[in-house]
XYZ file of C-alpha atoms in Angstrom:
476
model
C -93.157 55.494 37.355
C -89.722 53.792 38.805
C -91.285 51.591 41.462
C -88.534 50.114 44.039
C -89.543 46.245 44.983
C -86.743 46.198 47.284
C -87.832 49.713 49.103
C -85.119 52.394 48.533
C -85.222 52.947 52.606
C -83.497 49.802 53.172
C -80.960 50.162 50.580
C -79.930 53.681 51.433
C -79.414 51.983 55.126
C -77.832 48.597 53.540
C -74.303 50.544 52.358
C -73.231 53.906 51.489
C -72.328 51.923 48.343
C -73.566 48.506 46.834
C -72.057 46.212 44.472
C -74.979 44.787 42.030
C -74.554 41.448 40.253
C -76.810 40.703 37.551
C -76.870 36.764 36.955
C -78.858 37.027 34.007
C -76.731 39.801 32.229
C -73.207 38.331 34.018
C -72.183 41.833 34.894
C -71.690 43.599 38.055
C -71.253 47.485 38.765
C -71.093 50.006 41.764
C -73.820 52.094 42.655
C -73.302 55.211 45.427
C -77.251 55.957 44.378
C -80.271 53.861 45.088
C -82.879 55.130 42.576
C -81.495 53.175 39.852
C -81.501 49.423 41.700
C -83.804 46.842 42.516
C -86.843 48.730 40.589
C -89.335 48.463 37.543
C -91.812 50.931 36.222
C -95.126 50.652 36.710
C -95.546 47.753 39.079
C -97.491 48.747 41.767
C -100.999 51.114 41.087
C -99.964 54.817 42.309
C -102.886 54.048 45.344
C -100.931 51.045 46.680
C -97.651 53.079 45.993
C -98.710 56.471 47.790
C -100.594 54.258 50.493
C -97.089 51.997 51.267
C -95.201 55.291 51.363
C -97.340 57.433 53.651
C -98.942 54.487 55.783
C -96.304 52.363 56.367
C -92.805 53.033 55.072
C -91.940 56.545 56.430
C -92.950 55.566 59.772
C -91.004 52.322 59.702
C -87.862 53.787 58.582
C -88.194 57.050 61.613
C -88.718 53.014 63.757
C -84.942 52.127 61.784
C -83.141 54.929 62.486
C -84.368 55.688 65.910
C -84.318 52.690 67.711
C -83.188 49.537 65.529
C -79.847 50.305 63.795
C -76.780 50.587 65.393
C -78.355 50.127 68.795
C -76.839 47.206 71.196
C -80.059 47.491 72.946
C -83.388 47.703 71.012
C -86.942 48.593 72.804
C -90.040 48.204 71.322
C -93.737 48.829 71.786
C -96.049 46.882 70.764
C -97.607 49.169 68.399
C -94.069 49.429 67.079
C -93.791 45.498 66.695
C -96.563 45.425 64.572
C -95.918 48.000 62.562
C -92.523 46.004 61.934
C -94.197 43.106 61.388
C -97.251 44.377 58.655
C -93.518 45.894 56.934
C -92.453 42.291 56.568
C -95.657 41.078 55.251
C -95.871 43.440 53.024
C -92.026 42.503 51.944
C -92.900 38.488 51.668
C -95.338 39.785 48.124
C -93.875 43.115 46.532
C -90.817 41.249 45.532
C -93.457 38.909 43.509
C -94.379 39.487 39.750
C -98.513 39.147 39.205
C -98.022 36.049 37.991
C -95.006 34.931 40.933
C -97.785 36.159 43.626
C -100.634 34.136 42.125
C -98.962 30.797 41.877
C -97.738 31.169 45.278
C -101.290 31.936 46.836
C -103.003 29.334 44.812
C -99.986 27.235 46.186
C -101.343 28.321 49.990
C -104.570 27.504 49.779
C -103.616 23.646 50.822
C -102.149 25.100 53.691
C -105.182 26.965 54.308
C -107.425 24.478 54.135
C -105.632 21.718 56.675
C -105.566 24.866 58.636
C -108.999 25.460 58.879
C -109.872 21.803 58.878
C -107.963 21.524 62.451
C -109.354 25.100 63.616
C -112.778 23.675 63.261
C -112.131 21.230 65.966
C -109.885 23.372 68.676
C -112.078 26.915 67.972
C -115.057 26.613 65.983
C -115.945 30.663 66.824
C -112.983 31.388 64.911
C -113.499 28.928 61.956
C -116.907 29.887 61.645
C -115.867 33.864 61.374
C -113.327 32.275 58.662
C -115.442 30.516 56.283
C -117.700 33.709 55.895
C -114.217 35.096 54.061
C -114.246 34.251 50.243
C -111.218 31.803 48.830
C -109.316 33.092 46.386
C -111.128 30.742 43.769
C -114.191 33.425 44.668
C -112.538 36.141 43.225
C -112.902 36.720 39.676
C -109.519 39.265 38.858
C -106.242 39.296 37.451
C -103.276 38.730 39.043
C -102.192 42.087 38.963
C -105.059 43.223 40.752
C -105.449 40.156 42.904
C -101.793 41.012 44.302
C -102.412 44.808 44.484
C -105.564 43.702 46.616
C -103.310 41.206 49.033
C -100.864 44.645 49.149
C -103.381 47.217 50.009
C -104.845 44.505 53.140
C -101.537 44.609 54.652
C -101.008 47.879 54.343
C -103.648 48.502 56.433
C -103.925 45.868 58.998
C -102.265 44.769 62.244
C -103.978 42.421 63.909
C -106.171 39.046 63.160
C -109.263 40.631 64.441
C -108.735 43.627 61.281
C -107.692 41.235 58.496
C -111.304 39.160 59.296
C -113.459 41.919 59.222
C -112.054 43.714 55.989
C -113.662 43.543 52.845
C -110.778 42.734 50.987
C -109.066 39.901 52.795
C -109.838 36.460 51.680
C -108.699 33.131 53.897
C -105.396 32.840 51.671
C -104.676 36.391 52.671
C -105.545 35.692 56.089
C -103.469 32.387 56.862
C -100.416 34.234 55.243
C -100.216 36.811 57.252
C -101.090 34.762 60.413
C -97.504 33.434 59.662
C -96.123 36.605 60.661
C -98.681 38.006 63.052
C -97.769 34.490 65.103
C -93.904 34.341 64.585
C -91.583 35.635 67.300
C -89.071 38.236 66.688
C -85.793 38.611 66.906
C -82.248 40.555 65.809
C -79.236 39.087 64.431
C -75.685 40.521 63.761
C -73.342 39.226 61.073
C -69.829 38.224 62.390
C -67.650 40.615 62.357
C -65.476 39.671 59.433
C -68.220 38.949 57.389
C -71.231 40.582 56.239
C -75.167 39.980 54.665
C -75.809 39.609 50.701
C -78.777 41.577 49.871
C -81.589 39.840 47.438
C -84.081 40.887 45.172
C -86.271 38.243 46.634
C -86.585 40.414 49.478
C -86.426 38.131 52.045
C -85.072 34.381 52.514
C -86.477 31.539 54.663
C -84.868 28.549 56.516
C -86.790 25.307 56.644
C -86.362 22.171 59.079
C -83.691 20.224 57.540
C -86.003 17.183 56.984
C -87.551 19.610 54.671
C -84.892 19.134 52.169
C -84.304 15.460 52.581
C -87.754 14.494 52.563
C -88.149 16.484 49.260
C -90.594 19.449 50.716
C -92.231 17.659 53.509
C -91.707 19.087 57.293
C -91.682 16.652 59.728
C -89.863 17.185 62.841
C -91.973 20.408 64.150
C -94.869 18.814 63.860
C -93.826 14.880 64.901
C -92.418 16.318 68.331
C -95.481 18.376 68.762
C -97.989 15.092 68.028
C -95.801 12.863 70.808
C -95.578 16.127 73.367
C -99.797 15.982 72.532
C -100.181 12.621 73.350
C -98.116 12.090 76.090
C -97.838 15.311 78.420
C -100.685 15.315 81.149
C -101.287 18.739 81.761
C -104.246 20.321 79.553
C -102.951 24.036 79.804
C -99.574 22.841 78.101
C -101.715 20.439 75.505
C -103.771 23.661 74.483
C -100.384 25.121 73.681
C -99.136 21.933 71.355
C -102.560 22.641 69.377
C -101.786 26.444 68.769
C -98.543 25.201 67.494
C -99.819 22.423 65.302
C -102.474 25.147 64.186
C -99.197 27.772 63.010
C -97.598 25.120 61.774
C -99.916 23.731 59.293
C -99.278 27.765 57.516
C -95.656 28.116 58.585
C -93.381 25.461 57.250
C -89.976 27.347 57.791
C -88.639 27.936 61.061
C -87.490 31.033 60.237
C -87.992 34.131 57.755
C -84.997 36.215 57.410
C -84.950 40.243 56.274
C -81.514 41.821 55.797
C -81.915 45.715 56.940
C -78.367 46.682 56.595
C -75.110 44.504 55.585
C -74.867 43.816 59.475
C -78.166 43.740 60.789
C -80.897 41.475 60.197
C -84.277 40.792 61.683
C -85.521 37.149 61.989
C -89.219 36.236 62.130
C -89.375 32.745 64.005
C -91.742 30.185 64.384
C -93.477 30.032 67.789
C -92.204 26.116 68.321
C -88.831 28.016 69.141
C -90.383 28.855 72.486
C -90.214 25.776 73.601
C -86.428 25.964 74.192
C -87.471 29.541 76.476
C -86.573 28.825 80.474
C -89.485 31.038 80.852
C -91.746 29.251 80.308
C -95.404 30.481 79.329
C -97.934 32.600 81.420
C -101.518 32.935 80.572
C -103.327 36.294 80.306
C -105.199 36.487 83.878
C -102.986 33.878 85.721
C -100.412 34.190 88.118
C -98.997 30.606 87.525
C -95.853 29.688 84.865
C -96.138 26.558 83.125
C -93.072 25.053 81.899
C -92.309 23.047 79.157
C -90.350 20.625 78.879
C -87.620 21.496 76.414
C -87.148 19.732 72.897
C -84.794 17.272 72.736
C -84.123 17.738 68.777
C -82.579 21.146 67.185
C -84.995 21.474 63.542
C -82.938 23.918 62.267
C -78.972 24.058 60.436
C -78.464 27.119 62.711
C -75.458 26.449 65.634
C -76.112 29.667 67.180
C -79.246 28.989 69.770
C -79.030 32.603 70.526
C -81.118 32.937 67.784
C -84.544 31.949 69.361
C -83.927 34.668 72.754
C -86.666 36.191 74.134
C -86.919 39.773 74.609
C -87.461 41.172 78.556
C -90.876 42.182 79.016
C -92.357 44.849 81.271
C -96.255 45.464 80.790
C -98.264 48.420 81.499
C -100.721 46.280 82.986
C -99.451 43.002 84.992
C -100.784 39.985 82.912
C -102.577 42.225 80.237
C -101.357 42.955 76.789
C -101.483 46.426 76.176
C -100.126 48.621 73.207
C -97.602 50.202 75.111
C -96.312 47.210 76.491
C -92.298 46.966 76.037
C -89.879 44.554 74.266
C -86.284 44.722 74.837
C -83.887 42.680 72.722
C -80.325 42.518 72.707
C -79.192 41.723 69.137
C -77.914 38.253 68.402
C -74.414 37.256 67.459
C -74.279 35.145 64.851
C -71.458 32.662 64.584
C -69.029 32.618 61.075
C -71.032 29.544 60.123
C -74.777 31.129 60.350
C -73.733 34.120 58.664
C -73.138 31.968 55.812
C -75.957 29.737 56.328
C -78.019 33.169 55.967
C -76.210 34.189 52.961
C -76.593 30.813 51.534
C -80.180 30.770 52.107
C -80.353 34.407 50.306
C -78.374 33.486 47.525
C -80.342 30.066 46.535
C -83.566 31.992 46.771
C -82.703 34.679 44.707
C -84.274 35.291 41.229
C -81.209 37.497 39.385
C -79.883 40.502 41.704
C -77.907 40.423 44.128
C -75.753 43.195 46.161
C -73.025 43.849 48.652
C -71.206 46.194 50.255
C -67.795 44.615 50.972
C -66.089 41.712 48.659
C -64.089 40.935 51.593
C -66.761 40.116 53.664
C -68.647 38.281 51.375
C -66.125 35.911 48.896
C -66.727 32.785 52.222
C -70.403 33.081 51.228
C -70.029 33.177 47.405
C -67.488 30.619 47.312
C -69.307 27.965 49.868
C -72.434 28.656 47.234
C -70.949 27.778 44.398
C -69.786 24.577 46.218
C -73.206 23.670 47.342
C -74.743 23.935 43.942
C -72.101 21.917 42.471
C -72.301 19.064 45.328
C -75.980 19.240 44.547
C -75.330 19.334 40.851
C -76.741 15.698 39.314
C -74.183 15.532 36.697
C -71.903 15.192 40.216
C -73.816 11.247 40.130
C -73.684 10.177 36.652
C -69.779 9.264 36.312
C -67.266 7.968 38.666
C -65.250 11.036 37.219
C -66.872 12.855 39.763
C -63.750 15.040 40.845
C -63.351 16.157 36.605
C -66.898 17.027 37.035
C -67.044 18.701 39.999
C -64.174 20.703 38.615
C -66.097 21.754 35.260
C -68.849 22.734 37.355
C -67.256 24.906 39.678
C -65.597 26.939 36.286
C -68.898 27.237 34.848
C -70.253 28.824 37.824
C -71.696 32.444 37.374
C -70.378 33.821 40.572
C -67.013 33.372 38.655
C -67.907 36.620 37.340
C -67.550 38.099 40.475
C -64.739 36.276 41.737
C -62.892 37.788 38.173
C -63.911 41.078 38.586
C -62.421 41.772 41.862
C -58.985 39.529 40.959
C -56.915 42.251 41.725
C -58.518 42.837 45.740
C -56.538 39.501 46.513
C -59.101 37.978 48.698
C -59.379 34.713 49.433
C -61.311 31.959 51.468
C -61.004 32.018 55.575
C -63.165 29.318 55.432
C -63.576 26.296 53.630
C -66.737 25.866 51.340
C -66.539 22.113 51.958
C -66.262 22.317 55.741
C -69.725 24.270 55.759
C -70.779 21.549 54.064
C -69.652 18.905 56.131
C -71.680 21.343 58.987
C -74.676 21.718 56.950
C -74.470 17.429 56.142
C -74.224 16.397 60.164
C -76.798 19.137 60.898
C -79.471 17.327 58.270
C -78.541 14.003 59.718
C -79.140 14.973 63.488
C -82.559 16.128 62.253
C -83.453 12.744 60.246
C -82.047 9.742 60.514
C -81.101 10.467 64.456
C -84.587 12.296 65.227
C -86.728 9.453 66.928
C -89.905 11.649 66.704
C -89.589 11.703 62.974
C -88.706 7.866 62.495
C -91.379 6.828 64.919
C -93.644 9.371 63.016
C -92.722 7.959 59.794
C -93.692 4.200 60.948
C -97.297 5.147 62.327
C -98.100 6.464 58.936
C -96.112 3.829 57.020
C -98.579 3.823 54.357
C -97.236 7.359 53.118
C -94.082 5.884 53.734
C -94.837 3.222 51.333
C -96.126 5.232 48.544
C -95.196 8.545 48.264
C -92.378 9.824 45.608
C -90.964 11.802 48.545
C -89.172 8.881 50.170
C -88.185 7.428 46.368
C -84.530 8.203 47.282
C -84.847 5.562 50.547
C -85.013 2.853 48.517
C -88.136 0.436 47.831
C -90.987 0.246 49.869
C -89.508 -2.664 51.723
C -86.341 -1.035 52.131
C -87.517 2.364 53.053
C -89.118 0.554 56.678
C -86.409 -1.342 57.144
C -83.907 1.560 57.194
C -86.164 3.656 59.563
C -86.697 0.808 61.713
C -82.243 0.568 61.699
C -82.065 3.732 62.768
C -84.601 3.698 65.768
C -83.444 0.851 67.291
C -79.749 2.478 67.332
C -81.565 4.964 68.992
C -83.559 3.533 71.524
């Protein structure tokens, strides 16, 4: 049985006709049909298959088609928001293999467990009601069925309170979906003379930016969050810095990204983002609005801050949540640089496939990728022949194949791989080496510092403290 890991629902709405590339075959073809793309037989059991069809996929795509695509203004229950959302989560696994999916959980559980370790202390109800859930070192199963089990649980659950109480969720399951039952939602447009790259991976995340220098580590979330905690007097705001440490110990990225057309995207963002919201926050029950006062630091290589907008709200019931409660969102416009930052993201988390609708629309994004891999290339470092090099790497490059087979379209660059680059380098920087809540961070722990391989590339020990101690004083 031809099971589609990227669902067929999305690439019927994606383009009336996709371009596939095949990196491990180097071939590419055109496909008007989707039956025969993104697929593999006998993936899923025929339970989780007939349950994902009749429980959750139908209705989301009626949600598509009726109210998301092609719409300049988008309204949404909340029933309908989490039905959107439990679609995601079940996206962020059925793109795994058995063996993908249990690596990544096992992976999790660390997350899980600093996650629980700081629950105990802010709401021990909760934690308690937690560890009566089995790890996933409890369960004695294959991967196969250990990943058909995670499927089935988010099939059938929207909120916290249902994952807890069902007999098949374990605390892995349950802190990865809390990353998208917390995260804030939002929808993005492409520009218009350029377009989204689909991805077998099914969906594609952006991290902090100190998250790639400091080899995996996040730090400028959470160090902002820790000085806000420490120094902000007013307890109903403080409360709020703990929920966000809390979602941040399970959600790293700042943002996870799902293409639903070559124009339309919805991003899942991380609840720090409301921070930046002139809102502000009102409790349930309470007439007042506490403010916050807004970051100072941008964590993210996104220029477009229309990204993180908040929807209008009207309630049913004034300062109750209700099911029927409405979310209106006007659709983001992302800049020529973001769309390529997306596409970027998509194409270096990508296993083999990838598809497009337009060549045109797409050749900035290829290009600027094969220029990021080559910058990032060590061979670049081992020569001062580094132009030769960075030559031989661009002509090995398998998007090469692409760029060959449409030869005769003519297209070219508008925009200059090495310019994003240049973008992408000062973004990192802003969010490092000129972030005072990460350098004064990094000194209060200075043992890590000191010792872990994740600051190797700062030099020795002694060097590493000096440099961050350089760069705060420039600041202050």
């Amino acid at each position: 049985m031809k099971n589609h890991y990227v669902s067929q629902l999305i690439l019927k709405r994606f383009a009336n006709a996709l371009y596939i590339f095949d990196d491990n075959a180097k071939s590419i073809s055109k496909h008007t049909q989707t039956e025969n793309i993104f697929y593999k037989k006998d993936i899923y059991t025929d339970e989780v298959e007939t349950a994902m069809n009749f429980n959750l996929e139908n209705d989301f795509a009626k949600l598509l088609d009726k109210k998301v695509l092609g719409k300049n203004k988008i309204t949404l229950t909340r029933t309908e928001l989490l039905l959107l959302k439990r679609y995601l989560l079940v996206c962020s696994i059925k793109t795994k293999t058995p063996d993908e999916f249990i690596v990544s959980i096992r992976n999790f559980k660390s997350n899980t467990e600093r996650y629980l370790k700081l629950l105990q202390h802010y709401d021990n109800i909760k934690y308690s009601s937690l560890m009566l859930l089995p790890s996933i070192d409890d369960i004695d199963d294959t991967p196969f069925n250990l990943q058909m089990r995670a499927m089935e649980l988010f099939i059938n659950c929207n909120t916290e309170a249902e994952l807890i109480f069902h007999p098949l969720c374990v605390r892995e399951f349950y802190a990865w979906a809390k990353v998208f039952l917390d995260a804030f939602l939002t929808f993005c447009d492409s520009h218009p003379r350029h377009e989204f790259i689909l991805t077998d991976n099914g969906m594609t995340s952006e991290y902090e930016p100190s998250h790639y220098i400091f080899e995996g580590i996040s730090l400028s979330k959470h160090s902002y969050l820790m000085h806000c905690l420490k120094s902000d007097d007013s307890e109903v705001l403080k409360a709020r810095y703990c929920d966000l440490l809390l979602t941040n110990e399970v959600m790293f990225e700042n943002f996870n990204i799902f293409n639903l057309s070559s124009t339309r995207c919805i991003v899942l963002e991380h609840p720090f983002f409301r921070l930046y919201d002139d809102k502000g926050m009102r409790l349930l029950n309470d007439q007042e609005t506490y403010k916050y006062n807004k970051p100072d630091i941008w964590p993210s290589i996104f220029e477009t801050r229309e990204i993180i907008n908040t929807p209008e709200n009207i309630y049913t019931v004034p300062n109750q949540h209700s099911m029927d409660d409405k979310f209106i969102y006007t659709p983001c416009k992302l800049s020529v640089y973001d769309t390529i930052h997306i596409n970027v993201l998509i194409l270096s988390q990508t296993k083999n496939l990838i598809g497009f609708n337009d060549y045109k629309k797409v050749v900035d994004s290829l290009a600027t990728m094969s220029a990021f891999k080559a910058v990032n290339n060590k061979k670049m470092y081992e020569d001062d022949a580094w132009l030769g090099t960075l030559v031989d790497i661009l002509l090995s490059d398998s998007y090469n194949y692409i760029y060959k087979y449409f030869k005769d379209d003519g297209s070219k660059c508008s925009v200059s791989p090495f310019k994003w680059l240049d973008h992408y380098a000062l973004m990192a920087l802003k969010d490092t080496r000129q972030n005072k809540y990460i350098l004064q961070h990094l000194l209060d722990n200075e043992k890590s510092v000191l010792t872990m391989k994740n600051f190797d590339f700062m030099g020795s020990p002694a060097q590493r403290i000096e440099l961050i101690k350089a760069d705060l004083r420039k600041l202050s």
